[in-house]
Structure formats: structure tokens, C-alpha cells
mmCIF file of C-alpha atoms in Angstrom:
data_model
loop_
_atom_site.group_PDB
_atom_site.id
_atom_site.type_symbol
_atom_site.label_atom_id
_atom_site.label_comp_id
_atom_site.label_asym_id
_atom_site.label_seq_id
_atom_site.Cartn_x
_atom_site.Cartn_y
_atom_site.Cartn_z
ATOM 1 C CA UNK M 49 4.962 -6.323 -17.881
ATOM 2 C CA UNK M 50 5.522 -4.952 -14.261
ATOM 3 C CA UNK M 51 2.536 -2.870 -13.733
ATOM 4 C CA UNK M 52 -0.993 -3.227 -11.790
ATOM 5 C CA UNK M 53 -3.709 -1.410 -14.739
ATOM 6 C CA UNK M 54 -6.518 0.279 -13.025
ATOM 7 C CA UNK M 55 -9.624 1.755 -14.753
ATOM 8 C CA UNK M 56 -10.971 4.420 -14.312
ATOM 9 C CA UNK M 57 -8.837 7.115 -12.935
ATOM 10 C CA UNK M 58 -11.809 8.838 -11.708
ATOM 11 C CA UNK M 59 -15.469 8.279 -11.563
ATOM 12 C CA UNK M 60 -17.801 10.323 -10.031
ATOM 13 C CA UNK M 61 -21.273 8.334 -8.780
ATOM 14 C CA UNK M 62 -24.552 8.896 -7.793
ATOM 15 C CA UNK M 63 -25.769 7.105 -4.392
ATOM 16 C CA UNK M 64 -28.531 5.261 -6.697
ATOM 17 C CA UNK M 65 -25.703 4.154 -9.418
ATOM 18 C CA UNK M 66 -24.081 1.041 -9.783
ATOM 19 C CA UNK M 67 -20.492 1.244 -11.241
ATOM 20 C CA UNK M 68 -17.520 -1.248 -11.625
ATOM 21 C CA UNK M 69 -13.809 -0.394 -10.581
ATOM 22 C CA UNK M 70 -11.153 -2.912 -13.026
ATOM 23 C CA UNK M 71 -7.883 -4.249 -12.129
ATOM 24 C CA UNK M 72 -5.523 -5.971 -14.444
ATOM 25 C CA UNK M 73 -2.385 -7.553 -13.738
ATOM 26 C CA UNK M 74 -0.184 -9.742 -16.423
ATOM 27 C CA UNK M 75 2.839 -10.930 -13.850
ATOM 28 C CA UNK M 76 1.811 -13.802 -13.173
ATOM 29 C CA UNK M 77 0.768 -12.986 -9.440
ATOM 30 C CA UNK M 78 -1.591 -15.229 -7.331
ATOM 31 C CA UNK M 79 -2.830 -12.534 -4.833
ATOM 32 C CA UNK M 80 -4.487 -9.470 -5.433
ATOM 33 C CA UNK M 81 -5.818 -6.769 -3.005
ATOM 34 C CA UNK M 82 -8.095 -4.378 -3.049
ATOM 35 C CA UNK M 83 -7.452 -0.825 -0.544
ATOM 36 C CA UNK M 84 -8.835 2.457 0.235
ATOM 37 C CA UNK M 85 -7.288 5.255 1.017
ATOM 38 C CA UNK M 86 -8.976 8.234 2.392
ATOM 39 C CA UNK M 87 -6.843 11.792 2.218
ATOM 40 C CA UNK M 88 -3.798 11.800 4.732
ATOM 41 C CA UNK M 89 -4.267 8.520 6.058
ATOM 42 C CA UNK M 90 -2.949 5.031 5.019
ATOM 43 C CA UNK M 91 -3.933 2.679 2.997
ATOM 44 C CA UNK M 92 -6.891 0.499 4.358
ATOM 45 C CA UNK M 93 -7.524 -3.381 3.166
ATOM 46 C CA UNK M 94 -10.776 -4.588 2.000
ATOM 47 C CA UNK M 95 -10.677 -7.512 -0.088
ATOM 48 C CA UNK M 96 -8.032 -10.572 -0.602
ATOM 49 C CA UNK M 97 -7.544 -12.738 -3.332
ATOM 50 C CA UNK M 98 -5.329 -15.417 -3.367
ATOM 51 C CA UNK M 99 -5.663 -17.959 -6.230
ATOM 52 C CA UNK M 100 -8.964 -16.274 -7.276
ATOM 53 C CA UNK M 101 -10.813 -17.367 -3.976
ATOM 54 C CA UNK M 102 -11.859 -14.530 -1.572
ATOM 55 C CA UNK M 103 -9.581 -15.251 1.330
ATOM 56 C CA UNK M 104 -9.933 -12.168 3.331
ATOM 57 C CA UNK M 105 -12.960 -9.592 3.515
ATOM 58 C CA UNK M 106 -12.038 -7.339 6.276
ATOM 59 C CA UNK M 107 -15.862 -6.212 7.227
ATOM 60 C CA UNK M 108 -16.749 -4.201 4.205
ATOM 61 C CA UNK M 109 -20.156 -3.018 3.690
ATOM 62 C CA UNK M 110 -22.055 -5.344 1.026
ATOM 63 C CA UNK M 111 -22.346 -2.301 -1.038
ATOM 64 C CA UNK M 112 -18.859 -3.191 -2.022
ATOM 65 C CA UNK M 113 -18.647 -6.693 -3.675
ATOM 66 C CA UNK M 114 -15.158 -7.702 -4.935
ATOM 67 C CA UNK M 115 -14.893 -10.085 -8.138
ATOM 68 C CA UNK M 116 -11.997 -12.327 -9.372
ATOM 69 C CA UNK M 117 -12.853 -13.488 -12.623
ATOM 70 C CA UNK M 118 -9.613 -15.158 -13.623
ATOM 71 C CA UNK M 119 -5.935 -14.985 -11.623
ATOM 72 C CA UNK M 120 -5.083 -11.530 -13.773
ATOM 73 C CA UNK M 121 -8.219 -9.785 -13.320
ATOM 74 C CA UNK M 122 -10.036 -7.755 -10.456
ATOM 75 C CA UNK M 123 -13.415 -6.022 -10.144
ATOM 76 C CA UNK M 124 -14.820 -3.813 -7.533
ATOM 77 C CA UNK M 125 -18.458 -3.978 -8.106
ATOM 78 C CA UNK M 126 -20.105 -0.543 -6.072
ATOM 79 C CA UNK M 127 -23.650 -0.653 -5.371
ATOM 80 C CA UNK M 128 -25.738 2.471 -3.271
ATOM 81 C CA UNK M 129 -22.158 4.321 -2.041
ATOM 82 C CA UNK M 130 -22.659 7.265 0.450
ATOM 83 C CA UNK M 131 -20.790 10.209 0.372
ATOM 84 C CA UNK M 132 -17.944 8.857 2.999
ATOM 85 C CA UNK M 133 -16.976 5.684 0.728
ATOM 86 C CA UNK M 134 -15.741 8.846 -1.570
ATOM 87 C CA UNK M 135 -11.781 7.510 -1.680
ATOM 88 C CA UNK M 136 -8.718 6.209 -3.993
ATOM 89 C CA UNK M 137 -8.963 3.178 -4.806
ATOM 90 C CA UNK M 138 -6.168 1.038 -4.931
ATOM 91 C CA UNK M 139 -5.441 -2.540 -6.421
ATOM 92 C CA UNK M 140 -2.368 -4.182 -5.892
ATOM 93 C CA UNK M 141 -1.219 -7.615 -6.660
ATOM 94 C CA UNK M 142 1.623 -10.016 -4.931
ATOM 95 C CA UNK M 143 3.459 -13.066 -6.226
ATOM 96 C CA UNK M 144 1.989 -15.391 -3.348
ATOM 97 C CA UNK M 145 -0.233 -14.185 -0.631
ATOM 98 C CA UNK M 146 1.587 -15.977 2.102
ATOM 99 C CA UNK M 147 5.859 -17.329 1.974
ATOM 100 C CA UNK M 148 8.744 -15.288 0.651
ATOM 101 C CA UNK M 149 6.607 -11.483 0.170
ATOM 102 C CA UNK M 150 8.621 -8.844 -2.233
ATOM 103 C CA UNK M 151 5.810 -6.357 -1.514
ATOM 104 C CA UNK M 152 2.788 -5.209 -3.186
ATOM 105 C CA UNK M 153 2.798 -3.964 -6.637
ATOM 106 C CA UNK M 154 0.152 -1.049 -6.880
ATOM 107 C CA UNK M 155 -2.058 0.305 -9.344
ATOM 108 C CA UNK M 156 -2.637 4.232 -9.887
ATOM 109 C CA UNK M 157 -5.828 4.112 -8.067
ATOM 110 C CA UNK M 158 -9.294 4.931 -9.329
ATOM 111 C CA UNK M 159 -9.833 8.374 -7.860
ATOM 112 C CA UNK M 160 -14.163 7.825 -6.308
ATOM 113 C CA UNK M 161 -16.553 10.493 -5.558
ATOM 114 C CA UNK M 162 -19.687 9.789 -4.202
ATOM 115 C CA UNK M 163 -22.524 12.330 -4.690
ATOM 116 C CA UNK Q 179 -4.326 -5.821 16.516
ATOM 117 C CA UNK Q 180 -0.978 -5.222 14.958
ATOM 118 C CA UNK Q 181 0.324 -1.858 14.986
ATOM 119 C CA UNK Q 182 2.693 -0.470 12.984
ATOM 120 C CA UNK Q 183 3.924 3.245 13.834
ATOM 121 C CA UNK Q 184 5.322 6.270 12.067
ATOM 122 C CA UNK Q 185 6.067 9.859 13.451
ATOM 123 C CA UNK Q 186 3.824 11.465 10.850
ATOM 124 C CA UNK Q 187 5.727 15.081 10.048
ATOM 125 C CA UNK Q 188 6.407 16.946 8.276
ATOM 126 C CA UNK Q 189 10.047 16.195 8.546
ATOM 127 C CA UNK Q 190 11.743 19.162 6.578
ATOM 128 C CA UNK Q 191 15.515 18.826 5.997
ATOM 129 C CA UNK Q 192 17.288 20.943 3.410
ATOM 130 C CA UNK Q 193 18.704 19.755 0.002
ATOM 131 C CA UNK Q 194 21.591 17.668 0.324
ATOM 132 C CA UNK Q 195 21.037 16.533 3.556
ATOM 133 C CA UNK Q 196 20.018 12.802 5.320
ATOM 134 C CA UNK Q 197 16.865 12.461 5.824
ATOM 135 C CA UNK Q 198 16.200 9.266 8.172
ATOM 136 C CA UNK Q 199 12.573 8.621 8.677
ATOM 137 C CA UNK Q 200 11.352 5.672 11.748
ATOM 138 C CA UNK Q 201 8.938 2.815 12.148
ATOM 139 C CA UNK Q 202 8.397 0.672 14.846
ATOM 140 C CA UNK Q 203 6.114 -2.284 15.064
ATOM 141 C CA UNK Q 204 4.229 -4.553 17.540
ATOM 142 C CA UNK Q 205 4.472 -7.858 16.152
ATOM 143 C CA UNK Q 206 7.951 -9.690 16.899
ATOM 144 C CA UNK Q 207 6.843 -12.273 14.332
ATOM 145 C CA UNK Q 208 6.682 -9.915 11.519
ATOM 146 C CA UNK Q 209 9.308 -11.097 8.948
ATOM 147 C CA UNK Q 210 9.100 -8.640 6.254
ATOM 148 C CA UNK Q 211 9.598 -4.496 6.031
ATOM 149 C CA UNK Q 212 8.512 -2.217 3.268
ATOM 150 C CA UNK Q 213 9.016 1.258 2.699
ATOM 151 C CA UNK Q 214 6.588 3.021 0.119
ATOM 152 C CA UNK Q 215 6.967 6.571 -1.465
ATOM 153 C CA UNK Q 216 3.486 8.010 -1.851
ATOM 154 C CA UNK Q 217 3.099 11.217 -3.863
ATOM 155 C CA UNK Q 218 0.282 13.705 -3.160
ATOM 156 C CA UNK Q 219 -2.603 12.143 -5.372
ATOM 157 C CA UNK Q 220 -0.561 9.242 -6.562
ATOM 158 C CA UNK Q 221 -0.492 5.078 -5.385
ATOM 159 C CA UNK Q 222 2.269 4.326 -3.452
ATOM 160 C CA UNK Q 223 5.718 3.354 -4.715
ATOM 161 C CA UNK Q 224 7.820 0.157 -3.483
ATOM 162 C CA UNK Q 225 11.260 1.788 -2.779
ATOM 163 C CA UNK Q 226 13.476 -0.987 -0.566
ATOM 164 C CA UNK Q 227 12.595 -3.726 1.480
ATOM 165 C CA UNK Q 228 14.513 -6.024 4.174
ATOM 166 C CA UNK Q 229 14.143 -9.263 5.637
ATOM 167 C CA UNK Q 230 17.524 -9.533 7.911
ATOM 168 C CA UNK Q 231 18.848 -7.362 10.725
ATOM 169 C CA UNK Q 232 21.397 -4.498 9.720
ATOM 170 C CA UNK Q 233 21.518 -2.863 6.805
ATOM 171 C CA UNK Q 234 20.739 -2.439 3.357
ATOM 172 C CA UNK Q 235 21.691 -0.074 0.616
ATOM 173 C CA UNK Q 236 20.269 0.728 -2.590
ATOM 174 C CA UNK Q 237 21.446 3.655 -4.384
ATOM 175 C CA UNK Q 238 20.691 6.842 -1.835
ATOM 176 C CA UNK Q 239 18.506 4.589 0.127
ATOM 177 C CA UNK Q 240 19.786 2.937 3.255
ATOM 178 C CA UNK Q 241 16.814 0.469 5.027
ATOM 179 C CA UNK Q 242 17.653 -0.570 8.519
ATOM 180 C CA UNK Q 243 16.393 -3.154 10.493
ATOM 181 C CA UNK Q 244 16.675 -3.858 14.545
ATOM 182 C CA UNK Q 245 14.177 -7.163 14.975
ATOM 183 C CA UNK Q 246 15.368 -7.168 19.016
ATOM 184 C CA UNK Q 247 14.025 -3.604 18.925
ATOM 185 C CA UNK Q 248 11.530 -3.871 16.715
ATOM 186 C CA UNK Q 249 12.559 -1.109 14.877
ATOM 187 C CA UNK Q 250 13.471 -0.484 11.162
ATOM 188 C CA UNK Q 251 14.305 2.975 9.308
ATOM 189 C CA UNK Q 252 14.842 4.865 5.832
ATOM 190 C CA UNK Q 253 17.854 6.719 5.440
ATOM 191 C CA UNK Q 254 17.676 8.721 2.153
ATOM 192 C CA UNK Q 255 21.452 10.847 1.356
ATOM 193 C CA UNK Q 256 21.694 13.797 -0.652
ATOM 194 C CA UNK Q 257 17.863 14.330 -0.201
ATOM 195 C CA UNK Q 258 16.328 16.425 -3.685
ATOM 196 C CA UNK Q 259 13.264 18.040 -3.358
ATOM 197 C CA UNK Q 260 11.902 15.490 -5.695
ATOM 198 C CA UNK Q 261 11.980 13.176 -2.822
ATOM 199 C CA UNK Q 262 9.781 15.461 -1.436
ATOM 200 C CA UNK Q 263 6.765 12.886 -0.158
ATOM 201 C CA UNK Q 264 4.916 10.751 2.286
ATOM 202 C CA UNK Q 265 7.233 7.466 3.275
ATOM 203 C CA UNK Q 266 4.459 4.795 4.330
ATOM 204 C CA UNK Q 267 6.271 1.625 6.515
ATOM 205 C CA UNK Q 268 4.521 -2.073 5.845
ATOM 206 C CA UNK Q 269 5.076 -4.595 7.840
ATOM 207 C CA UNK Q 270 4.610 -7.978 6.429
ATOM 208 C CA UNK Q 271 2.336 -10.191 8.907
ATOM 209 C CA UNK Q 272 2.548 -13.841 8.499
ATOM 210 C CA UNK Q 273 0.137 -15.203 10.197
ATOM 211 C CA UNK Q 274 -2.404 -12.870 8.608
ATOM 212 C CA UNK Q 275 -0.622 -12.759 5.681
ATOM 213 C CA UNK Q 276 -1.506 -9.477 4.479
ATOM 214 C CA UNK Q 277 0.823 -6.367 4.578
ATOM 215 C CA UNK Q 278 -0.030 -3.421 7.427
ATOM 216 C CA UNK Q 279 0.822 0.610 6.833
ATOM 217 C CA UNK Q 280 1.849 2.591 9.009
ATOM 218 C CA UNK Q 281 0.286 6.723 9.158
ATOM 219 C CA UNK Q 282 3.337 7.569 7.045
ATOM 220 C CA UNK Q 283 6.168 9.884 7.716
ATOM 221 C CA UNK Q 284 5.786 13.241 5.464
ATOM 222 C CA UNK Q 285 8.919 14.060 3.683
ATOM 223 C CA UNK Q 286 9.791 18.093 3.015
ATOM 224 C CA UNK Q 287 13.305 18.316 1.452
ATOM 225 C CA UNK Q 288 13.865 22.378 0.578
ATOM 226 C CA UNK Q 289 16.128 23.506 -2.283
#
């Protein structure tokens, strides 16, 4: 198995709702990422996993709150989004967070819009 | 703050053709290059990566790399039109140990 599951595809939310983006990987890799990706523009980190401890948070508002509940699994809990945090949302998983890198395996994004 | 740097298009070459898309990069300590397809819509899509200075070929794909320069490059032969599609360059940071994008280079390849 080679691939990075993400569910859902798309989701459209409420500013009062609380929703949950899932990320599933069965390689065996000890880092997984979380990104967002606004139209035309790269992808931008959030969240960093490696060994299922929260190693990097790059100054995300709380109303994101990342979850590693074992070393295949990754939640995005969202909490009271505004309009702007409307994005794809990509997971992506690598063998090792640091050493030898072969690159990031990506999921097909969960496609978010706030309203 | 590293920096990682794309021309961002649209390039527009004609079927058949090379395409060669450019990246250049602030940190001399980065140790690791990615290139990513990203279809409208779609996640992005490892397509080569390279470690050592010079070249390296993988079916149409040709990834170069020029560490003095800090400078690496896609060369894509024979473009298709399904080739058509932003080319995102990641640079591999060690000591922050977390991959950087650049803008991406969009990708136009006309039948």
C-alpha cells in the first residue's frame, strides 16, 4: 500500500460547526504532515508529526487542532473556521522526518469551504 | 527564512518540445530536491528527486542539480499536453527538517 487516504473530499462548514478532517497511511511512515493550500499558491505547513508527537506547529490558529492517534493515523480537528481558512487540505506522510528524505507522499486533499 | 524560488509562468512550449522549468534556493545546506506535478484541483505528485550534483534521468524527465549555484531544474522531452501542469520545487531543509515549496512553475504544452 503506497497511498496517503484522506476523508472527506469535500466538506462544506458552518463558522459555528465543528468537523474532523482523517488521514490514513499503512507504509509504515513515522512522519506525517498536515498543509494548506490556498488557489495558485503553494503548499503551506501546519502541523508535524514525527513518531506521533507534535514536533512542529508552525503558528496555526487554535481553531485548528491536529491529532495523532496512532503512527498510521491523522486528524485535523476544525473548530469556529472563518471564511479565509476555506482551502485543500493536504496530508502527507514521510518515512523519517529528519535523515535520508525520499519526499512526501500526499493525500488527495479534503477540498474545505467555510461559510 | 528559507526561500525557495520558481519563475511562476505560464511557460507554453508546443508538443514535442523540451520543456526545462528552474528553481533556485537560499539555503546552501539544503541536501535534498523535489519536483512535484500538481494538477488543477488535484494534490501534488512526486515526479524525480536528487541528492548529488549533475544529472539524473528518469524516463522523459531529466532533474539537474548545481549545489555551487544553488540551482536545480526539470527538463521534461517530448512534452504531451498531458504534462500540461503546475511543477512545484521542494527543497529538503535539514535543520528544520521539513520540506519547503516553491510558487511553482505553470506548465502549458499545446498539441
Amino acid at each position: 500500500d503506497t497511498e496517503v487516504t484522506q476523508t472527506p473530499k469535500h466538506l462544506v462548514m458552518g463558522m459555528t460547526n465543528k468537523k474532523s478532517l482523517k488521514c490514513e497511511q499503512h507504509m509504515g511512515h513515522r512522519a506525517m504532515y498536515w498543509y494548506k493550500q490556498k488557489a495558485k499558491k503553494p503548499p503551506e505547513l501546519m502541523f508535524v508529526y514525527s513518531y506521533e508527537k507534535l514536533s512542529i506547529n508552525e503558528s496555526v490558529p487554535s481553531r485548528f487542532s491536529p491529532e495523532c492517534p496512532n503512527s498510521s493515523l491523522l486528524n485535523l480537528h476544525l473548530h469556529a473556521l472563518q471564511p479565509e481558512d476555506s482551502a485543500l487540505y493536504l496530508c502527507a506522510s514521510s518515512q523519517d522526518q529528519g535523515g535520508p528524505n525520499y519526499g512526501y507522499t500526499f493525500g488527495s486533499g479534503t477540498r474545505l469551504t467555510v461559510v | 527564512q528559507k526561500e525557495v524560488e520558481q519563475n511562476s509562468g505560464p511557460l507554453s512550449v508546443p508538443e514535442g518540445a523540451i520543456a526545462s522549468l528552474n528553481c533556485t534556493y537560499s539555503d546552501r545546506g539544503s541536501q535534498s530536491f523535489f519536483w512535484y506535478r500538481q494538477y488543477s484541483g488535484k494534490s501534488p505528485e512526486l515526479i524525480m528527486f536528487i541528492y548529488s550534483n549533475g544529472d539524473k534521468e528518469d524516463g522523459r524527465f531529466t532533474a539537474q542539480l548545481n549545489k555551487a549555484s544553488q540551482y536545480v531544474s526539470l527538463l521534461i522531452r517530448d512534452s504531451q499536453p498531458s504534462d500540461s501542469a503546475t511543477y512545484l520545487c521542494a527543497v529538503f531543509n535539514s535543520g528544520y527538517s521539513t520540506l519547503t515549496f516553491g510558487k511553482g512553475t505553470m506548465l502549458l504544452v499545446s498539441p
